[in-house]
Short mmCIF file of C-alpha atoms in Angstrom, two decimals:
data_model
loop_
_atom_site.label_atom_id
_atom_site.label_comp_id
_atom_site.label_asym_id
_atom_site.label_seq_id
_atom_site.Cartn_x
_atom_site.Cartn_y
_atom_site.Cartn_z
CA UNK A 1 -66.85 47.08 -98.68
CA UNK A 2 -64.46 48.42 -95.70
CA UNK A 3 -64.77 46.92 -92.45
CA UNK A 4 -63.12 45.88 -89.26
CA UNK A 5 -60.98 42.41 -89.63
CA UNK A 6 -61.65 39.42 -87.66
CA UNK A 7 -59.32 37.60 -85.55
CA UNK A 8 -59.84 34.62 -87.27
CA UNK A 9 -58.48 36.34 -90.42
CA UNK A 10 -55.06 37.02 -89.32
CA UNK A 11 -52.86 34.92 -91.87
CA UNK A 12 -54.88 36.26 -94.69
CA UNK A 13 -55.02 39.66 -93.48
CA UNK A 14 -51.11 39.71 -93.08
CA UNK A 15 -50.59 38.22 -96.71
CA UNK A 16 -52.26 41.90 -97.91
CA UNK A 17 -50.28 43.50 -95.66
CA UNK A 18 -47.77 46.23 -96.94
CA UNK A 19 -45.58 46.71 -94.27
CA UNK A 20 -44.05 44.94 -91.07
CA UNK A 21 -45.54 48.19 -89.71
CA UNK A 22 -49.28 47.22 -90.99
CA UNK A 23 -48.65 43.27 -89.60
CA UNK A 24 -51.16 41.76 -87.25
CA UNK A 25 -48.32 40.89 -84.80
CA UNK A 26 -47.51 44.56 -84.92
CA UNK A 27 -50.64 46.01 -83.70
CA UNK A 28 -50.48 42.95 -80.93
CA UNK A 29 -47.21 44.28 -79.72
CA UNK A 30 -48.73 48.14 -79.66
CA UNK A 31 -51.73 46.85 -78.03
CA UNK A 32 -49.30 45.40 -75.26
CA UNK A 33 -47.95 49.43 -74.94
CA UNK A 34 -51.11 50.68 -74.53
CA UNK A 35 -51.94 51.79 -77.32
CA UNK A 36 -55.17 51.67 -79.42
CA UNK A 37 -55.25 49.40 -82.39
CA UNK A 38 -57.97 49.45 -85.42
CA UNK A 39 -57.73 47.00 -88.26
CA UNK A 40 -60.04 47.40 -91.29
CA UNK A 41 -59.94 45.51 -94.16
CA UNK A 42 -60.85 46.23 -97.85
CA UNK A 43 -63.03 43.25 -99.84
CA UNK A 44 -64.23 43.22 -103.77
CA UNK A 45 -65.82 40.50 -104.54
CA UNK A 46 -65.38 38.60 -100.93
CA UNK A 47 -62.18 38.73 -101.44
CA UNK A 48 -59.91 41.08 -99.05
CA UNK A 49 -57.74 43.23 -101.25
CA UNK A 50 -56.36 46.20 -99.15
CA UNK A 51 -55.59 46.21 -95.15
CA UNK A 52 -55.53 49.39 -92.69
CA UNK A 53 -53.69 49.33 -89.13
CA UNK A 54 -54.41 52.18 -87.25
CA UNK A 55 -53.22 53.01 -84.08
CA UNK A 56 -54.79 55.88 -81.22
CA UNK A 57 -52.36 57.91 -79.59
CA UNK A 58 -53.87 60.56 -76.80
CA UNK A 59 -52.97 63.91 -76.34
CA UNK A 60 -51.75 64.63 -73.20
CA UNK A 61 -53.62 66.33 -70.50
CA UNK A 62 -56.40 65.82 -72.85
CA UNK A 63 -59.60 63.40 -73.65
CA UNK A 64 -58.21 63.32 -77.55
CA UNK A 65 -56.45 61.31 -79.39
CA UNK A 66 -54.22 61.48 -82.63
CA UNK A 67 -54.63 58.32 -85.33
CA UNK A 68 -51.73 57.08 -87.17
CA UNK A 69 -51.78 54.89 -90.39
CA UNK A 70 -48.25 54.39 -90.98
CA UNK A 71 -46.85 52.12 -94.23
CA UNK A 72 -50.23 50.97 -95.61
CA UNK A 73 -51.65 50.89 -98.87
CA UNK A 74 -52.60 54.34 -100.31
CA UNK A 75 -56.63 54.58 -98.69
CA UNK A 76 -59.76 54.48 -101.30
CA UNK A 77 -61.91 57.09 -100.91
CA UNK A 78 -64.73 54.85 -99.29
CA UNK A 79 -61.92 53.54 -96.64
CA UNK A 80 -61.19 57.06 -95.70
CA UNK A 81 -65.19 57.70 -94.97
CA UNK A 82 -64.73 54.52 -92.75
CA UNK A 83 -61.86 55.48 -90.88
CA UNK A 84 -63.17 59.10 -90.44
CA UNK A 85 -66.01 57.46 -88.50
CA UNK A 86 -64.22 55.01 -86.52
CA UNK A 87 -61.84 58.44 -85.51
CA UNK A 88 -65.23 60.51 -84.40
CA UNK A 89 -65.31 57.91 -82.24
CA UNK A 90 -62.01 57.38 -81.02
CA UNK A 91 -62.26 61.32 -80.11
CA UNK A 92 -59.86 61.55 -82.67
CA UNK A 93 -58.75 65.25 -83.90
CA UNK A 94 -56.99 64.05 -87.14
CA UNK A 95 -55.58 61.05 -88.55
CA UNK A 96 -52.42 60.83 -89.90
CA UNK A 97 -51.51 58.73 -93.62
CA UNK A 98 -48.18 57.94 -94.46
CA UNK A 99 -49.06 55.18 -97.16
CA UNK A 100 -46.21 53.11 -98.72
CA UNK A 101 -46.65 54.53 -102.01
CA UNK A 102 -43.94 55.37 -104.41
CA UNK A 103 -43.79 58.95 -104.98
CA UNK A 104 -43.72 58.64 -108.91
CA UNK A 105 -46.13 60.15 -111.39
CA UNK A 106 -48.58 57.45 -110.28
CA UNK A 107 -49.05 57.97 -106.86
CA UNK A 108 -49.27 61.21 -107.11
CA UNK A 109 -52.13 60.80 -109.52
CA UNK A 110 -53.84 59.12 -106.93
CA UNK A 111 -53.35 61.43 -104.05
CA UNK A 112 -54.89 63.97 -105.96
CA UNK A 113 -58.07 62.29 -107.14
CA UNK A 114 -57.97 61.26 -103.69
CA UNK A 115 -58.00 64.98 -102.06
CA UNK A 116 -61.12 65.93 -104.82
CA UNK A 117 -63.62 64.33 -102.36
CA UNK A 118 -61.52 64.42 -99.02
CA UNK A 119 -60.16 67.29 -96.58
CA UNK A 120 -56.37 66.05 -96.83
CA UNK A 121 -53.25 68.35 -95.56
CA UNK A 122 -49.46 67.75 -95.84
CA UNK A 123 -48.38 67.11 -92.72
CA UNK A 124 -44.46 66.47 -91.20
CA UNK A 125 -43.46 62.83 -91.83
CA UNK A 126 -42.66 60.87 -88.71
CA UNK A 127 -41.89 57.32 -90.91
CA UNK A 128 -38.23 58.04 -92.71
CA UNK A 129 -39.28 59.75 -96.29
CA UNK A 130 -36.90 57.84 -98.31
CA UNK A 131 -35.54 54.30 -98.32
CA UNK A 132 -32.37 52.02 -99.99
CA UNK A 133 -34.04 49.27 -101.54
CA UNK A 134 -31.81 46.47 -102.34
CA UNK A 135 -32.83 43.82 -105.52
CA UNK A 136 -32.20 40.17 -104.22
CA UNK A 137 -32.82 38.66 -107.48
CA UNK A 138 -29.60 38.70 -108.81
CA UNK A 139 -27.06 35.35 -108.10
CA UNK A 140 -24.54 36.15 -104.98
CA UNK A 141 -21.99 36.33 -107.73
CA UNK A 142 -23.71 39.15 -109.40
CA UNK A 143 -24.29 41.11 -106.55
CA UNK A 144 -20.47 40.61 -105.33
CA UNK A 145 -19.79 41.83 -108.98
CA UNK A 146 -21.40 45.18 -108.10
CA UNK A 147 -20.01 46.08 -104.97
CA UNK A 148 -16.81 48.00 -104.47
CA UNK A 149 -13.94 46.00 -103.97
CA UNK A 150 -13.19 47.62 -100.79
CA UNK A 151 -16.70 46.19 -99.46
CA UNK A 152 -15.30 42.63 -100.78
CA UNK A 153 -12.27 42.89 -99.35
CA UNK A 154 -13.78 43.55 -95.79
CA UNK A 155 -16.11 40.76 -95.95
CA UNK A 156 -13.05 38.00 -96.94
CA UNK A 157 -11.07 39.85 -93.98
CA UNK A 158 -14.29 39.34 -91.68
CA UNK A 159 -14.58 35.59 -92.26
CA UNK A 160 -10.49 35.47 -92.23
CA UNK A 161 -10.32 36.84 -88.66
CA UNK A 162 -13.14 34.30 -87.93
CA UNK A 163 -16.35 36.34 -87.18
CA UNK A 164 -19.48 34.40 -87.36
CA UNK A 165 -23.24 35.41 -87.70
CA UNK A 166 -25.44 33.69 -86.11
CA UNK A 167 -29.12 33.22 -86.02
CA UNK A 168 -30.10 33.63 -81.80
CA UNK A 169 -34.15 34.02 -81.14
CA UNK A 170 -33.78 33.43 -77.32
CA UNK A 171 -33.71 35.86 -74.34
CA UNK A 172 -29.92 35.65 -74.25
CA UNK A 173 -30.22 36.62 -77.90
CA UNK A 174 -31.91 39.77 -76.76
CA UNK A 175 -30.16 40.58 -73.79
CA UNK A 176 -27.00 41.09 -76.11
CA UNK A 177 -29.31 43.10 -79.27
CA UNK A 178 -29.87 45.74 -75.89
CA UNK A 179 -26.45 45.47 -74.69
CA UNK A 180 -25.21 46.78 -77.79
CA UNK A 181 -28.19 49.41 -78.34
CA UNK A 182 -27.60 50.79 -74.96
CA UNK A 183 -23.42 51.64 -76.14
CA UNK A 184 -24.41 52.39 -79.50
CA UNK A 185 -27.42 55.10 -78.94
CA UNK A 186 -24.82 56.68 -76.08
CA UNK A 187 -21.84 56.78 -78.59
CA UNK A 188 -24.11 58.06 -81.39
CA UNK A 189 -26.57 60.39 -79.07
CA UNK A 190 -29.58 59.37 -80.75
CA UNK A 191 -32.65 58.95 -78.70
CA UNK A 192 -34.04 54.91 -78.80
CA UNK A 193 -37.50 53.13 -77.12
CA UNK A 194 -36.94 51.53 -73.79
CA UNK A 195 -36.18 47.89 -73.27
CA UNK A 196 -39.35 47.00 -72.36
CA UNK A 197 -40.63 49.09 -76.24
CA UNK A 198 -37.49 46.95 -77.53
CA UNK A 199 -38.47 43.42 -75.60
CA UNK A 200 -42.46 43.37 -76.35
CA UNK A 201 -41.86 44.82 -80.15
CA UNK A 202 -38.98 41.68 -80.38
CA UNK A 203 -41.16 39.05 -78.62
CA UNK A 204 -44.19 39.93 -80.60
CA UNK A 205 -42.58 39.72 -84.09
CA UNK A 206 -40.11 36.66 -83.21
CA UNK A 207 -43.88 34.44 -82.10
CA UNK A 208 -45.22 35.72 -85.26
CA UNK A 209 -42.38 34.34 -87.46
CA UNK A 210 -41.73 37.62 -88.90
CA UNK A 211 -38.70 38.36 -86.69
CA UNK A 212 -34.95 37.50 -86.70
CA UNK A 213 -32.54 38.36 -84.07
CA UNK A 214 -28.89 38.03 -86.09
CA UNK A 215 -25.26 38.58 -83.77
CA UNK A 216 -21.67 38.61 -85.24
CA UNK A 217 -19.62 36.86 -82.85
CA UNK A 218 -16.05 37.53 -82.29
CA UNK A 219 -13.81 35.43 -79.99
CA UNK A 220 -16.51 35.45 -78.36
CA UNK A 221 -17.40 38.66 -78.08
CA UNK A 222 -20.96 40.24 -79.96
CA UNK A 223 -19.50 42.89 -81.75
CA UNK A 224 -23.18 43.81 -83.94
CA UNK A 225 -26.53 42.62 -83.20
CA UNK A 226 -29.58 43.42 -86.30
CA UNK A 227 -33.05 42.15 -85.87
CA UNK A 228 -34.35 41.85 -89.69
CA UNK A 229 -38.51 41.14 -90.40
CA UNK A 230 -39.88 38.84 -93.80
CA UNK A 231 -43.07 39.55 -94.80
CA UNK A 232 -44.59 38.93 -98.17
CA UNK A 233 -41.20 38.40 -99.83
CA UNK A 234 -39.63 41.32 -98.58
CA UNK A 235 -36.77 41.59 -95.89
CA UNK A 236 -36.62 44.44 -93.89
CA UNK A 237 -34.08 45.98 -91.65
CA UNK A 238 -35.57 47.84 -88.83
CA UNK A 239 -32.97 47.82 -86.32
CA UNK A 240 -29.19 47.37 -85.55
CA UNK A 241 -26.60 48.27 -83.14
CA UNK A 242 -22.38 47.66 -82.90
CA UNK A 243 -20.04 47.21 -80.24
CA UNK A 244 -17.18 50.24 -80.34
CA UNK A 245 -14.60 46.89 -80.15
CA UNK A 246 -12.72 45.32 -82.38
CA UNK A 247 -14.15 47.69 -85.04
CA UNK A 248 -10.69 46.30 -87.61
CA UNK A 249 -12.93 43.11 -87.80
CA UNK A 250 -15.44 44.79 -90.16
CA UNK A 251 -18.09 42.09 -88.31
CA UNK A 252 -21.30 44.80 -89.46
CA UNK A 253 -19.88 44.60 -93.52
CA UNK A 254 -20.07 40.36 -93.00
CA UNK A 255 -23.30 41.58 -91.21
CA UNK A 256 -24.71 42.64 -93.96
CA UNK A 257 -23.33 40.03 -96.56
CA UNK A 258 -25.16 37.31 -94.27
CA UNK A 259 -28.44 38.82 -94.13
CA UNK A 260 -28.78 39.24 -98.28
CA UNK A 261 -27.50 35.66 -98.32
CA UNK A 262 -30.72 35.01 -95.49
CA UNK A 263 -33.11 37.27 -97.24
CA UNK A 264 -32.37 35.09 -101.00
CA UNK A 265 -32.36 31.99 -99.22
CA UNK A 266 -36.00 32.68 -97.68
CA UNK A 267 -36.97 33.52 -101.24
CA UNK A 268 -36.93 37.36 -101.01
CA UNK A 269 -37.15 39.19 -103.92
CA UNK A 270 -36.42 42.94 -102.34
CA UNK A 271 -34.49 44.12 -99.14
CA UNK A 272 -35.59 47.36 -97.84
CA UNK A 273 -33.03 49.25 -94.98
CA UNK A 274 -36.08 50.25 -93.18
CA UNK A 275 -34.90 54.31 -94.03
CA UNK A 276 -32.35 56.43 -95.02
CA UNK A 277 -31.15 60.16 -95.87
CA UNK A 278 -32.74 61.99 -98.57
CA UNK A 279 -31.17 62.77 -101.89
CA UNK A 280 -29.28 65.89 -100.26
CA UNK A 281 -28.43 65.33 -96.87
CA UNK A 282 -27.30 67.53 -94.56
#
């Protein structure tokens, strides 16, 4: 049975969840942009099994929209049928699947049993293709075992020169994570959401629990800001940014360090960077 969750559902709902991306506090904060949200859930047997955020996005100069299912479970057959009527209805033109589905053997299997009985298409990917996935089982030991010593050696020099990370949830907290996105997205020329994208997406996921605003502070000075999401055992790293100062301080390598030790001390089993280049780069 596939229908639409209730909002009285929202902590079970989120422990199916897949994704940060397929979170209840996640469609809030795209709600709060504008933009259409759609939950569905899957249940066998009364019991909720698979969950589907979508999100509408018009067309401009238009009356159509675009649906996008981003990070979810890979869709039955019978949710599809579901979703394809909810999207007749949202004046919907396609919808667009980017399920978080290994692409092994397996799920390939099921995409095509899936596309027997369903008009799918390979689209462009808009969600990063690949992904560094980072095992947190292993003791701190271990996992200072397997990095090069070079990595080691700039963590030691970090907490010699006295950076600190610290945890900073608070409107000062953000005002510094922008700061430092504002340099780094003008030193790097990449384009980046607006602060008020940046603000509701934080506020949203820091009231849910899911978010953590992290700063290395130097003499003062916040020389990297990351915002990291838990859900379901995972830690995630969605965003970052770095101050062009006192780079010799290696602040973003004790960065890191700090928020494996975070993710193992909330009882994480997997740390996933959010995205990364493919196998051949460019």
């Amino acid at each position: 049975m596939v229908r639409e969750a209730k909002e009285t559902e929202r902590k079970t709902y989120d422990k199916v969840a897949t994704h940060p991306l397929q979170s209840w506090a996640w469609g809030d904060f795209r709600k709060q942009t504008g933009v259409g949200v759609t939950r569905l859930v899957e249940e066998r047997e009364d019991k909720i099994v698979n969950t589907f955020q979508i999100t509408w996005h018009k067309i401009p100069k238009t009356a159509f929209f675009i649906g996008y299912c981003p990070k979810s479970s890979l869709p039955s057959a019978e949710v599809l049928k579901e979703i394809e009527i909810i999207a007749k209805k949202n004046k919907a033109i396609f919808v667009k699947f980017e399920p978080n589905e290994k692409a092994d053997k397996d799920g390939l299997r099921k995409i095509e049993r899936l596309e027997k009985g369903v008009d799918l298409r390979e689209g462009k990917s808009l969600f990063t293709k690949y992904s560094l996935w980072l095992d947190l089982n292993p003791s701190e030991e271990k996992m200072l075992e397997k990095m090069h010593p070079k990595t080691r050696y700039n963590i030691r020099l970090a907490v010699k020169k006295g950076v600190e990370i610290v945890e900073d949830g608070t409107e000062t907290g953000f005002e510094d994570y922008w700061k430092l996105m504002e340099e780094t997205t003008k030193r790097q020329g990449f384009f980046a959401h607006t602060k008020g994208y940046h603000q509701k997406m934080w506020r949203a996921m820091n009231e849910s629990g899911m978010g953590h605003l992290f700063k290395a502070v130097y003499q003062g000075k916040v020389l990297t800001t990351w915002i990291l999401f838990i859900l379901n055992d995972v830690l995630y790293y969605p965003y970052g940014a770095s101050s062009n100062e006192n780079r010799e301080v290696m602040a973003s390598n004790l960065m890191m360090w700090e928020a494996i030790r975070f993710g193992k001390k909330n009882n994480c089993r997997l740390f996933d960077m959010w995205g990364s280049l493919g196998p051949e780069p460019d």
